[in-house]
mmCIF file of N, CA and C in Angstrom:
data_model
loop_
_atom_site.group_PDB
_atom_site.id
_atom_site.type_symbol
_atom_site.label_atom_id
_atom_site.label_comp_id
_atom_site.label_asym_id
_atom_site.label_seq_id
_atom_site.Cartn_x
_atom_site.Cartn_y
_atom_site.Cartn_z
ATOM 1 N N MET A 674 184.065 88.581 -143.670
ATOM 2 C CA MET A 674 182.733 88.852 -143.154
ATOM 3 C C MET A 674 181.791 87.676 -143.430
ATOM 4 N N LYS A 675 181.905 87.076 -144.635
ATOM 5 C CA LYS A 675 181.040 85.961 -145.000
ATOM 6 C C LYS A 675 181.271 84.773 -144.059
ATOM 7 N N LYS A 676 182.552 84.478 -143.764
ATOM 8 C CA LYS A 676 182.871 83.360 -142.881
ATOM 9 C C LYS A 676 182.286 83.593 -141.482
ATOM 10 N N PHE A 677 182.362 84.822 -140.990
ATOM 11 C CA PHE A 677 181.796 85.159 -139.686
ATOM 12 C C PHE A 677 180.290 84.914 -139.680
ATOM 13 N N LEU A 678 179.592 85.354 -140.714
ATOM 14 C CA LEU A 678 178.140 85.171 -140.780
ATOM 15 C C LEU A 678 177.770 83.695 -140.857
ATOM 16 N N ILE A 679 178.537 82.922 -141.615
ATOM 17 C CA ILE A 679 178.274 81.486 -141.701
ATOM 18 C C ILE A 679 178.439 80.847 -140.329
ATOM 19 N N GLN A 680 179.505 81.185 -139.611
ATOM 20 C CA GLN A 680 179.724 80.627 -138.284
ATOM 21 C C GLN A 680 178.672 81.101 -137.292
ATOM 22 N N PHE A 681 178.187 82.304 -137.463
ATOM 23 C CA PHE A 681 177.210 82.872 -136.545
ATOM 24 C C PHE A 681 175.843 82.220 -136.701
ATOM 25 N N PHE A 682 175.450 81.925 -137.942
ATOM 26 C CA PHE A 682 174.099 81.439 -138.190
ATOM 27 C C PHE A 682 173.978 79.940 -138.436
ATOM 28 N N THR A 683 175.074 79.226 -138.543
ATOM 29 C CA THR A 683 174.995 77.776 -138.767
ATOM 30 C C THR A 683 175.884 77.055 -137.776
ATOM 31 N N TRP A 684 175.559 75.779 -137.509
ATOM 32 C CA TRP A 684 176.377 74.970 -136.612
ATOM 33 C C TRP A 684 177.074 73.852 -137.370
ATOM 34 N N TRP A 685 176.649 73.555 -138.591
ATOM 35 C CA TRP A 685 177.197 72.403 -139.315
ATOM 36 C C TRP A 685 178.403 72.759 -140.176
ATOM 37 N N ASN A 686 178.705 74.028 -140.351
ATOM 38 C CA ASN A 686 179.815 74.441 -141.205
ATOM 39 C C ASN A 686 181.123 74.589 -140.451
ATOM 40 N N GLY A 687 181.246 74.011 -139.316
ATOM 41 C CA GLY A 687 182.476 74.121 -138.541
ATOM 42 C C GLY A 687 182.174 74.574 -137.127
ATOM 43 N N THR A 688 183.127 75.191 -136.513
ATOM 44 C CA THR A 688 183.026 75.579 -135.120
ATOM 45 C C THR A 688 182.185 76.837 -134.948
ATOM 46 N N THR A 689 181.279 76.819 -133.973
ATOM 47 C CA THR A 689 180.453 77.989 -133.698
ATOM 48 C C THR A 689 181.251 79.010 -132.892
ATOM 49 N N LEU A 690 180.753 80.212 -132.858
ATOM 50 C CA LEU A 690 181.433 81.272 -132.117
ATOM 51 C C LEU A 690 181.479 80.973 -130.621
ATOM 52 N N ASN A 691 180.409 80.367 -130.086
ATOM 53 C CA ASN A 691 180.384 80.030 -128.670
ATOM 54 C C ASN A 691 181.478 79.012 -128.339
ATOM 55 N N THR A 692 181.659 78.015 -129.209
ATOM 56 C CA THR A 692 182.699 77.015 -128.967
ATOM 57 C C THR A 692 184.080 77.657 -129.041
ATOM 58 N N ARG A 693 184.273 78.557 -129.986
ATOM 59 C CA ARG A 693 185.561 79.264 -130.088
ATOM 60 C C ARG A 693 185.836 80.073 -128.819
ATOM 61 N N PHE A 694 184.807 80.753 -128.309
ATOM 62 C CA PHE A 694 184.973 81.558 -127.103
ATOM 63 C C PHE A 694 185.291 80.666 -125.907
ATOM 64 N N HIS A 695 184.551 79.548 -125.763
ATOM 65 C CA HIS A 695 184.788 78.630 -124.656
ATOM 66 C C HIS A 695 186.193 78.028 -124.746
ATOM 67 N N THR A 696 186.625 77.709 -125.950
ATOM 68 C CA THR A 696 187.962 77.140 -126.149
ATOM 69 C C THR A 696 189.026 78.165 -125.768
ATOM 70 N N TRP A 697 188.831 79.399 -126.162
ATOM 71 C CA TRP A 697 189.781 80.459 -125.838
ATOM 72 C C TRP A 697 189.856 80.678 -124.326
ATOM 73 N N ARG A 698 188.687 80.617 -123.647
ATOM 74 C CA ARG A 698 188.637 80.872 -122.211
ATOM 75 C C ARG A 698 189.152 79.715 -121.363
ATOM 76 N N LYS A 699 188.689 78.497 -121.641
ATOM 77 C CA LYS A 699 188.966 77.389 -120.742
ATOM 78 C C LYS A 699 189.662 76.201 -121.390
ATOM 79 N N GLY A 700 189.849 76.225 -122.683
ATOM 80 C CA GLY A 700 190.340 75.043 -123.380
ATOM 81 C C GLY A 700 191.841 74.845 -123.342
ATOM 82 N N THR A 701 192.233 73.595 -123.221
ATOM 83 C CA THR A 701 193.627 73.187 -123.328
ATOM 84 C C THR A 701 193.689 72.152 -124.440
ATOM 85 N N LYS A 702 194.511 72.423 -125.440
ATOM 86 C CA LYS A 702 194.618 71.501 -126.569
ATOM 87 C C LYS A 702 195.241 70.190 -126.102
ATOM 88 N N VAL A 703 194.592 69.085 -126.469
ATOM 89 C CA VAL A 703 195.064 67.761 -126.083
ATOM 90 C C VAL A 703 195.742 67.071 -127.265
ATOM 91 N N GLY A 704 195.222 67.280 -128.458
ATOM 92 C CA GLY A 704 195.820 66.646 -129.623
ATOM 93 C C GLY A 704 195.013 66.865 -130.878
ATOM 94 N N GLU A 705 195.485 66.248 -131.949
ATOM 95 C CA GLU A 705 194.866 66.377 -133.262
ATOM 96 C C GLU A 705 194.886 65.009 -133.928
ATOM 97 N N ASP A 706 193.840 64.708 -134.709
ATOM 98 C CA ASP A 706 193.796 63.418 -135.397
ATOM 99 C C ASP A 706 194.194 63.559 -136.864
ATOM 100 N N GLU A 707 194.149 62.452 -137.585
ATOM 101 C CA GLU A 707 194.585 62.454 -138.983
ATOM 102 C C GLU A 707 193.661 63.216 -139.915
ATOM 103 N N PHE A 708 192.445 63.545 -139.463
ATOM 104 C CA PHE A 708 191.507 64.309 -140.276
ATOM 105 C C PHE A 708 191.611 65.811 -140.030
ATOM 106 N N GLY A 709 192.469 66.218 -139.111
ATOM 107 C CA GLY A 709 192.624 67.633 -138.799
ATOM 108 C C GLY A 709 191.702 68.118 -137.700
ATOM 109 N N ASN A 710 190.920 67.229 -137.083
ATOM 110 C CA ASN A 710 190.075 67.602 -135.950
ATOM 111 C C ASN A 710 190.974 67.841 -134.743
ATOM 112 N N VAL A 711 190.675 68.881 -133.970
ATOM 113 C CA VAL A 711 191.493 69.230 -132.812
ATOM 114 C C VAL A 711 190.673 68.998 -131.542
ATOM 115 N N TYR A 712 191.281 68.348 -130.563
ATOM 116 C CA TYR A 712 190.604 67.949 -129.328
ATOM 117 C C TYR A 712 191.072 68.799 -128.154
ATOM 118 N N TYR A 713 190.108 69.184 -127.309
ATOM 119 C CA TYR A 713 190.375 70.058 -126.168
ATOM 120 C C TYR A 713 189.734 69.490 -124.913
ATOM 121 N N GLN A 714 190.217 69.986 -123.783
ATOM 122 C CA GLN A 714 189.573 69.710 -122.506
ATOM 123 C C GLN A 714 189.726 70.942 -121.630
ATOM 124 N N GLY A 715 188.830 71.057 -120.654
ATOM 125 C CA GLY A 715 188.883 72.179 -119.734
ATOM 126 C C GLY A 715 187.554 72.372 -119.038
ATOM 127 N N GLY A 716 187.602 72.877 -117.835
ATOM 128 C CA GLY A 716 186.383 73.067 -117.061
ATOM 129 C C GLY A 716 185.803 71.732 -116.634
ATOM 130 N N THR A 717 184.606 71.746 -116.097
ATOM 131 C CA THR A 717 183.942 70.520 -115.676
ATOM 132 C C THR A 717 182.524 70.494 -116.218
ATOM 133 N N ASP A 718 182.030 69.274 -116.443
ATOM 134 C CA ASP A 718 180.656 69.132 -116.907
ATOM 135 C C ASP A 718 179.718 68.975 -115.710
ATOM 136 N N SER A 719 178.450 68.702 -115.964
ATOM 137 C CA SER A 719 177.457 68.612 -114.886
ATOM 138 C C SER A 719 177.698 67.429 -113.957
ATOM 139 N N GLU A 720 178.496 66.456 -114.383
ATOM 140 C CA GLU A 720 178.793 65.298 -113.540
ATOM 141 C C GLU A 720 180.135 65.431 -112.823
ATOM 142 N N GLY A 721 180.765 66.579 -112.970
ATOM 143 C CA GLY A 721 182.031 66.829 -112.290
ATOM 144 C C GLY A 721 183.255 66.306 -113.034
ATOM 145 N N ARG A 722 183.069 65.780 -114.239
ATOM 146 C CA ARG A 722 184.194 65.285 -115.026
ATOM 147 C C ARG A 722 184.795 66.426 -115.840
ATOM 148 N N THR A 723 186.024 66.257 -116.266
ATOM 149 C CA THR A 723 186.648 67.251 -117.140
ATOM 150 C C THR A 723 185.903 67.282 -118.461
ATOM 151 N N ARG A 724 185.517 68.475 -118.893
ATOM 152 C CA ARG A 724 184.779 68.618 -120.137
ATOM 153 C C ARG A 724 185.725 68.409 -121.310
ATOM 154 N N ARG A 725 185.284 67.651 -122.306
ATOM 155 C CA ARG A 725 186.085 67.371 -123.493
ATOM 156 C C ARG A 725 185.267 67.714 -124.729
ATOM 157 N N TRP A 726 185.939 68.272 -125.748
ATOM 158 C CA TRP A 726 185.228 68.600 -126.983
ATOM 159 C C TRP A 726 186.183 68.579 -128.157
ATOM 160 N N VAL A 727 185.595 68.602 -129.337
ATOM 161 C CA VAL A 727 186.358 68.550 -130.579
ATOM 162 C C VAL A 727 185.964 69.749 -131.438
ATOM 163 N N MET A 728 186.948 70.313 -132.106
ATOM 164 C CA MET A 728 186.702 71.341 -133.111
ATOM 165 C C MET A 728 187.000 70.678 -134.450
ATOM 166 N N TYR A 729 185.931 70.431 -135.214
ATOM 167 C CA TYR A 729 186.041 69.692 -136.461
ATOM 168 C C TYR A 729 186.761 70.507 -137.530
ATOM 169 N N ASN A 730 187.451 69.799 -138.374
ATOM 170 C CA ASN A 730 188.081 70.402 -139.541
ATOM 171 C C ASN A 730 187.061 70.335 -140.667
ATOM 172 N N GLY A 731 186.360 71.410 -140.918
ATOM 173 C CA GLY A 731 185.307 71.415 -141.935
ATOM 174 C C GLY A 731 183.953 71.183 -141.295
ATOM 175 N N TYR A 732 183.109 70.424 -141.998
ATOM 176 C CA TYR A 732 181.766 70.163 -141.498
ATOM 177 C C TYR A 732 181.786 69.427 -140.163
ATOM 178 N N SER A 733 180.798 69.701 -139.344
ATOM 179 C CA SER A 733 180.658 69.023 -138.054
ATOM 180 C C SER A 733 180.077 67.642 -138.312
ATOM 181 N N GLU A 734 180.947 66.681 -138.490
ATOM 182 C CA GLU A 734 180.557 65.307 -138.807
ATOM 183 C C GLU A 734 181.156 64.374 -137.773
ATOM 184 N N ALA A 735 180.329 63.908 -136.826
ATOM 185 C CA ALA A 735 180.820 63.096 -135.711
ATOM 186 C C ALA A 735 181.470 61.798 -136.159
ATOM 187 N N SER A 736 181.112 61.296 -137.325
ATOM 188 C CA SER A 736 181.698 60.030 -137.773
ATOM 189 C C SER A 736 183.164 60.179 -138.172
ATOM 190 N N THR A 737 183.679 61.414 -138.226
ATOM 191 C CA THR A 737 185.099 61.596 -138.555
ATOM 192 C C THR A 737 185.999 61.439 -137.338
ATOM 193 N N ILE A 738 185.421 61.211 -136.159
ATOM 194 C CA ILE A 738 186.241 60.993 -134.962
ATOM 195 C C ILE A 738 186.746 59.554 -134.984
ATOM 196 N N PRO A 739 188.066 59.337 -135.038
ATOM 197 C CA PRO A 739 188.608 57.974 -135.054
ATOM 198 C C PRO A 739 188.323 57.239 -133.745
ATOM 199 N N PRO A 740 188.405 55.894 -133.757
ATOM 200 C CA PRO A 740 188.052 55.099 -132.569
ATOM 201 C C PRO A 740 188.806 55.488 -131.299
ATOM 202 N N GLY A 741 190.108 55.746 -131.393
ATOM 203 C CA GLY A 741 190.875 56.106 -130.194
ATOM 204 C C GLY A 741 190.378 57.396 -129.569
ATOM 205 N N TRP A 742 190.120 58.382 -130.399
ATOM 206 C CA TRP A 742 189.612 59.657 -129.885
ATOM 207 C C TRP A 742 188.170 59.534 -129.423
ATOM 208 N N HIS A 743 187.389 58.668 -130.056
ATOM 209 C CA HIS A 743 186.000 58.468 -129.643
ATOM 210 C C HIS A 743 185.946 57.974 -128.196
ATOM 211 N N GLY A 744 186.811 57.019 -127.861
ATOM 212 C CA GLY A 744 186.854 56.515 -126.490
ATOM 213 C C GLY A 744 187.233 57.594 -125.498
ATOM 214 N N TRP A 745 188.166 58.453 -125.882
ATOM 215 C CA TRP A 745 188.612 59.515 -124.976
ATOM 216 C C TRP A 745 187.529 60.579 -124.802
ATOM 217 N N ILE A 746 186.933 61.025 -125.895
ATOM 218 C CA ILE A 746 185.975 62.131 -125.805
ATOM 219 C C ILE A 746 184.711 61.723 -125.051
ATOM 220 N N HIS A 747 184.402 60.413 -125.038
ATOM 221 C CA HIS A 747 183.220 59.920 -124.320
ATOM 222 C C HIS A 747 183.566 59.360 -122.945
ATOM 223 N N HIS A 748 184.755 59.699 -122.446
ATOM 224 C CA HIS A 748 185.195 59.314 -121.096
ATOM 225 C C HIS A 748 185.251 57.802 -120.897
ATOM 226 N N LYS A 749 185.495 57.036 -121.969
ATOM 227 C CA LYS A 749 185.666 55.584 -121.837
ATOM 228 C C LYS A 749 187.091 55.256 -121.419
ATOM 229 N N VAL A 750 188.029 56.117 -121.804
ATOM 230 C CA VAL A 750 189.427 55.977 -121.402
ATOM 231 C C VAL A 750 189.902 57.328 -120.874
ATOM 232 N N ASP A 751 190.870 57.297 -119.973
ATOM 233 C CA ASP A 751 191.371 58.540 -119.378
ATOM 234 C C ASP A 751 192.512 59.161 -120.169
ATOM 235 N N VAL A 752 193.230 58.332 -120.931
ATOM 236 C CA VAL A 752 194.421 58.797 -121.629
ATOM 237 C C VAL A 752 194.105 59.007 -123.108
ATOM 238 N N PRO A 753 194.366 60.193 -123.647
ATOM 239 C CA PRO A 753 194.122 60.415 -125.077
ATOM 240 C C PRO A 753 195.130 59.629 -125.924
ATOM 241 N N PRO A 754 194.777 59.337 -127.169
ATOM 242 C CA PRO A 754 195.666 58.563 -128.034
ATOM 243 C C PRO A 754 197.049 59.190 -128.235
ATOM 244 N N THR A 755 197.165 60.506 -128.053
ATOM 245 C CA THR A 755 198.468 61.149 -128.223
ATOM 246 C C THR A 755 199.429 60.820 -127.087
ATOM 247 N N GLN A 756 198.915 60.363 -125.963
ATOM 248 C CA GLN A 756 199.764 60.061 -124.807
ATOM 249 C C GLN A 756 199.987 58.567 -124.612
ATOM 250 N N GLU A 757 199.556 57.771 -125.566
ATOM 251 C CA GLU A 757 199.794 56.332 -125.504
ATOM 252 C C GLU A 757 200.035 55.822 -126.919
ATOM 253 N N ALA A 758 200.512 54.628 -127.031
ATOM 254 C CA ALA A 758 200.766 54.022 -128.339
ATOM 255 C C ALA A 758 199.496 53.320 -128.809
ATOM 256 N N TYR A 759 198.486 54.106 -129.135
ATOM 257 C CA TYR A 759 197.197 53.534 -129.540
ATOM 258 C C TYR A 759 197.319 52.908 -130.922
ATOM 259 N N GLN A 760 196.840 51.680 -131.031
ATOM 260 C CA GLN A 760 196.760 50.973 -132.309
ATOM 261 C C GLN A 760 195.318 50.532 -132.506
ATOM 262 N N ALA A 761 194.770 50.842 -133.666
ATOM 263 C CA ALA A 761 193.402 50.415 -133.955
ATOM 264 C C ALA A 761 193.352 48.893 -134.056
ATOM 265 N N ARG A 762 192.242 48.310 -133.617
ATOM 266 C CA ARG A 762 192.062 46.863 -133.703
ATOM 267 C C ARG A 762 191.870 46.474 -135.170
ATOM 268 N N GLU A 763 192.122 45.215 -135.492
ATOM 269 C CA GLU A 763 192.011 44.776 -136.880
ATOM 270 C C GLU A 763 190.576 44.841 -137.392
ATOM 271 N N TRP A 764 189.590 44.773 -136.492
ATOM 272 C CA TRP A 764 188.197 44.820 -136.905
ATOM 273 C C TRP A 764 187.665 46.244 -137.055
ATOM 274 N N GLN A 765 188.443 47.237 -136.663
ATOM 275 C CA GLN A 765 188.009 48.625 -136.798
ATOM 276 C C GLN A 765 188.281 49.102 -138.222
ATOM 277 N N LYS A 766 187.245 49.581 -138.852
ATOM 278 C CA LYS A 766 187.339 49.988 -140.247
ATOM 279 C C LYS A 766 187.738 51.458 -140.351
ATOM 280 N N PRO A 767 188.387 51.840 -141.445
ATOM 281 C CA PRO A 767 188.708 53.255 -141.639
ATOM 282 C C PRO A 767 187.431 54.063 -141.880
ATOM 283 N N HIS A 768 187.521 55.346 -141.661
ATOM 284 C CA HIS A 768 186.361 56.220 -141.795
ATOM 285 C C HIS A 768 185.858 56.260 -143.229
ATOM 286 N N ARG A 769 184.529 56.215 -143.350
ATOM 287 C CA ARG A 769 183.855 56.479 -144.614
ATOM 288 C C ARG A 769 182.819 57.546 -144.334
ATOM 289 N N PRO A 770 182.734 58.560 -145.157
ATOM 290 C CA PRO A 770 181.736 59.608 -144.894
ATOM 291 C C PRO A 770 180.316 59.071 -145.017
ATOM 292 N N ASN A 771 179.378 59.757 -144.405
ATOM 293 C CA ASN A 771 177.973 59.401 -144.488
ATOM 294 C C ASN A 771 177.501 59.644 -145.915
ATOM 295 N N MET A 772 177.037 58.609 -146.589
ATOM 296 C CA MET A 772 176.660 58.707 -147.989
ATOM 297 C C MET A 772 175.170 58.951 -148.204
ATOM 298 N N THR A 773 174.416 59.117 -147.141
ATOM 299 C CA THR A 773 172.984 59.358 -147.277
ATOM 300 C C THR A 773 172.740 60.580 -148.146
ATOM 301 N N GLY A 774 171.824 60.442 -149.103
ATOM 302 C CA GLY A 774 171.484 61.551 -149.984
ATOM 303 C C GLY A 774 172.407 61.696 -151.174
ATOM 304 N N THR A 775 173.349 60.797 -151.332
ATOM 305 C CA THR A 775 174.268 60.838 -152.476
ATOM 306 C C THR A 775 174.000 59.636 -153.380
ATOM 307 N N PRO A 776 174.532 59.643 -154.593
ATOM 308 C CA PRO A 776 174.365 58.469 -155.469
ATOM 309 C C PRO A 776 174.996 57.200 -154.895
ATOM 310 N N ASP A 777 175.930 57.329 -153.945
ATOM 311 C CA ASP A 777 176.585 56.159 -153.351
ATOM 312 C C ASP A 777 175.878 55.633 -152.109
ATOM 313 N N ALA A 778 174.705 56.159 -151.785
ATOM 314 C CA ALA A 778 173.971 55.718 -150.601
ATOM 315 C C ALA A 778 173.546 54.265 -150.752
ATOM 316 N N TYR A 779 173.391 53.578 -149.621
ATOM 317 C CA TYR A 779 172.949 52.186 -149.638
ATOM 318 C C TYR A 779 171.508 52.102 -150.106
ATOM 319 N N ARG A 780 171.288 51.222 -151.053
ATOM 320 C CA ARG A 780 169.936 50.988 -151.545
ATOM 321 C C ARG A 780 169.708 49.478 -151.582
ATOM 322 N N PRO A 781 168.867 48.952 -150.701
ATOM 323 C CA PRO A 781 168.661 47.498 -150.641
ATOM 324 C C PRO A 781 167.947 46.973 -151.882
ATOM 325 N N GLN A 782 168.044 45.674 -152.081
ATOM 326 C CA GLN A 782 167.381 45.040 -153.208
ATOM 327 C C GLN A 782 165.889 45.318 -153.141
ATOM 328 N N GLY A 783 165.319 45.703 -154.258
ATOM 329 C CA GLY A 783 163.893 46.001 -154.317
ATOM 330 C C GLY A 783 163.567 47.458 -154.080
ATOM 331 N N SER A 784 164.547 48.273 -153.724
ATOM 332 C CA SER A 784 164.308 49.696 -153.509
ATOM 333 C C SER A 784 163.968 50.366 -154.837
ATOM 334 N N ILE A 785 163.062 51.322 -154.804
ATOM 335 C CA ILE A 785 162.705 52.017 -156.044
ATOM 336 C C ILE A 785 163.846 52.894 -156.537
ATOM 337 N N MET A 786 164.845 53.150 -155.691
ATOM 338 C CA MET A 786 165.974 53.988 -156.078
ATOM 339 C C MET A 786 167.061 53.223 -156.827
ATOM 340 N N THR A 787 166.981 51.878 -156.880
ATOM 341 C CA THR A 787 168.028 51.116 -157.565
ATOM 342 C C THR A 787 167.834 51.096 -159.069
ATOM 343 N N GLY A 788 166.637 51.342 -159.549
ATOM 344 C CA GLY A 788 166.382 51.296 -160.978
ATOM 345 C C GLY A 788 166.117 49.889 -161.473
ATOM 346 N N GLU A 789 166.186 48.910 -160.587
ATOM 347 C CA GLU A 789 165.919 47.524 -160.953
ATOM 348 C C GLU A 789 164.445 47.218 -160.731
ATOM 349 N N ASP A 790 163.971 46.163 -161.397
ATOM 350 C CA ASP A 790 162.598 45.720 -161.163
ATOM 351 C C ASP A 790 162.528 45.024 -159.821
ATOM 352 N N ARG A 791 161.425 45.232 -159.129
ATOM 353 C CA ARG A 791 161.229 44.547 -157.853
ATOM 354 C C ARG A 791 160.974 43.076 -158.112
ATOM 355 N N PRO A 792 161.385 42.210 -157.193
ATOM 356 C CA PRO A 792 161.101 40.779 -157.367
ATOM 357 C C PRO A 792 159.584 40.542 -157.394
ATOM 358 N N ARG A 793 159.171 39.593 -158.190
ATOM 359 C CA ARG A 793 157.751 39.273 -158.282
ATOM 360 C C ARG A 793 157.283 38.659 -156.968
ATOM 361 N N VAL A 794 156.042 38.910 -156.634
ATOM 362 C CA VAL A 794 155.452 38.334 -155.426
ATOM 363 C C VAL A 794 155.289 36.840 -155.641
ATOM 364 N N THR A 795 155.663 36.052 -154.634
ATOM 365 C CA THR A 795 155.655 34.595 -154.794
ATOM 366 C C THR A 795 154.339 33.950 -154.399
ATOM 367 N N GLY A 796 153.439 34.677 -153.854
ATOM 368 C CA GLY A 796 152.157 34.091 -153.474
ATOM 369 C C GLY A 796 152.105 33.626 -152.029
ATOM 370 N N ASP A 797 153.153 33.845 -151.260
ATOM 371 C CA ASP A 797 153.141 33.427 -149.860
ATOM 372 C C ASP A 797 152.594 34.526 -148.959
ATOM 373 N N TYR A 798 152.005 35.544 -149.560
ATOM 374 C CA TYR A 798 151.468 36.655 -148.800
ATOM 375 C C TYR A 798 150.034 36.889 -149.238
ATOM 376 N N ASP A 799 149.148 36.987 -148.257
ATOM 377 C CA ASP A 799 147.756 37.310 -148.543
ATOM 378 C C ASP A 799 147.479 38.696 -147.999
ATOM 379 N N ALA A 800 147.053 39.586 -148.879
ATOM 380 C CA ALA A 800 146.760 40.948 -148.453
ATOM 381 C C ALA A 800 145.569 40.944 -147.498
ATOM 382 N N TRP A 801 145.605 41.818 -146.510
ATOM 383 C CA TRP A 801 144.533 41.940 -145.539
ATOM 384 C C TRP A 801 143.364 42.672 -146.180
ATOM 385 N N THR A 802 142.189 42.175 -145.954
ATOM 386 C CA THR A 802 140.975 42.860 -146.385
ATOM 387 C C THR A 802 140.006 42.881 -145.213
ATOM 388 N N PRO A 803 139.296 43.967 -145.037
ATOM 389 C CA PRO A 803 138.361 44.032 -143.916
ATOM 390 C C PRO A 803 137.172 43.100 -144.147
ATOM 391 N N ASN A 804 136.594 42.568 -143.091
ATOM 392 C CA ASN A 804 135.433 41.655 -143.211
ATOM 393 C C ASN A 804 134.210 42.381 -143.643
#
């Protein structure tokens, strides 16, 4: 019952009930990625293309879609990675979760969150004052 209520009232904790219903009615499973996300297609969108969607494994985090699947789900390529010998390019980095709001978040030099002292002002800046 708790899982049903979570799915009913939230969208970030996984697949919503509407997506499950649409998948059951019109969805055809296309494949699955290394993170456990499952990809579907079926029906048509407003532009007449085949509708494509993903059912995330866990939280709905778009950054967990690997590059090959990203191209397919956004209609950049017609063939899903499961139907071709897709190899990631050497410049494509592996997935890292979004660290915003965690102790591992990016904090640039001089940020008050780093705990370091800010660099001293060098004198090349004159504060604006009204005339």
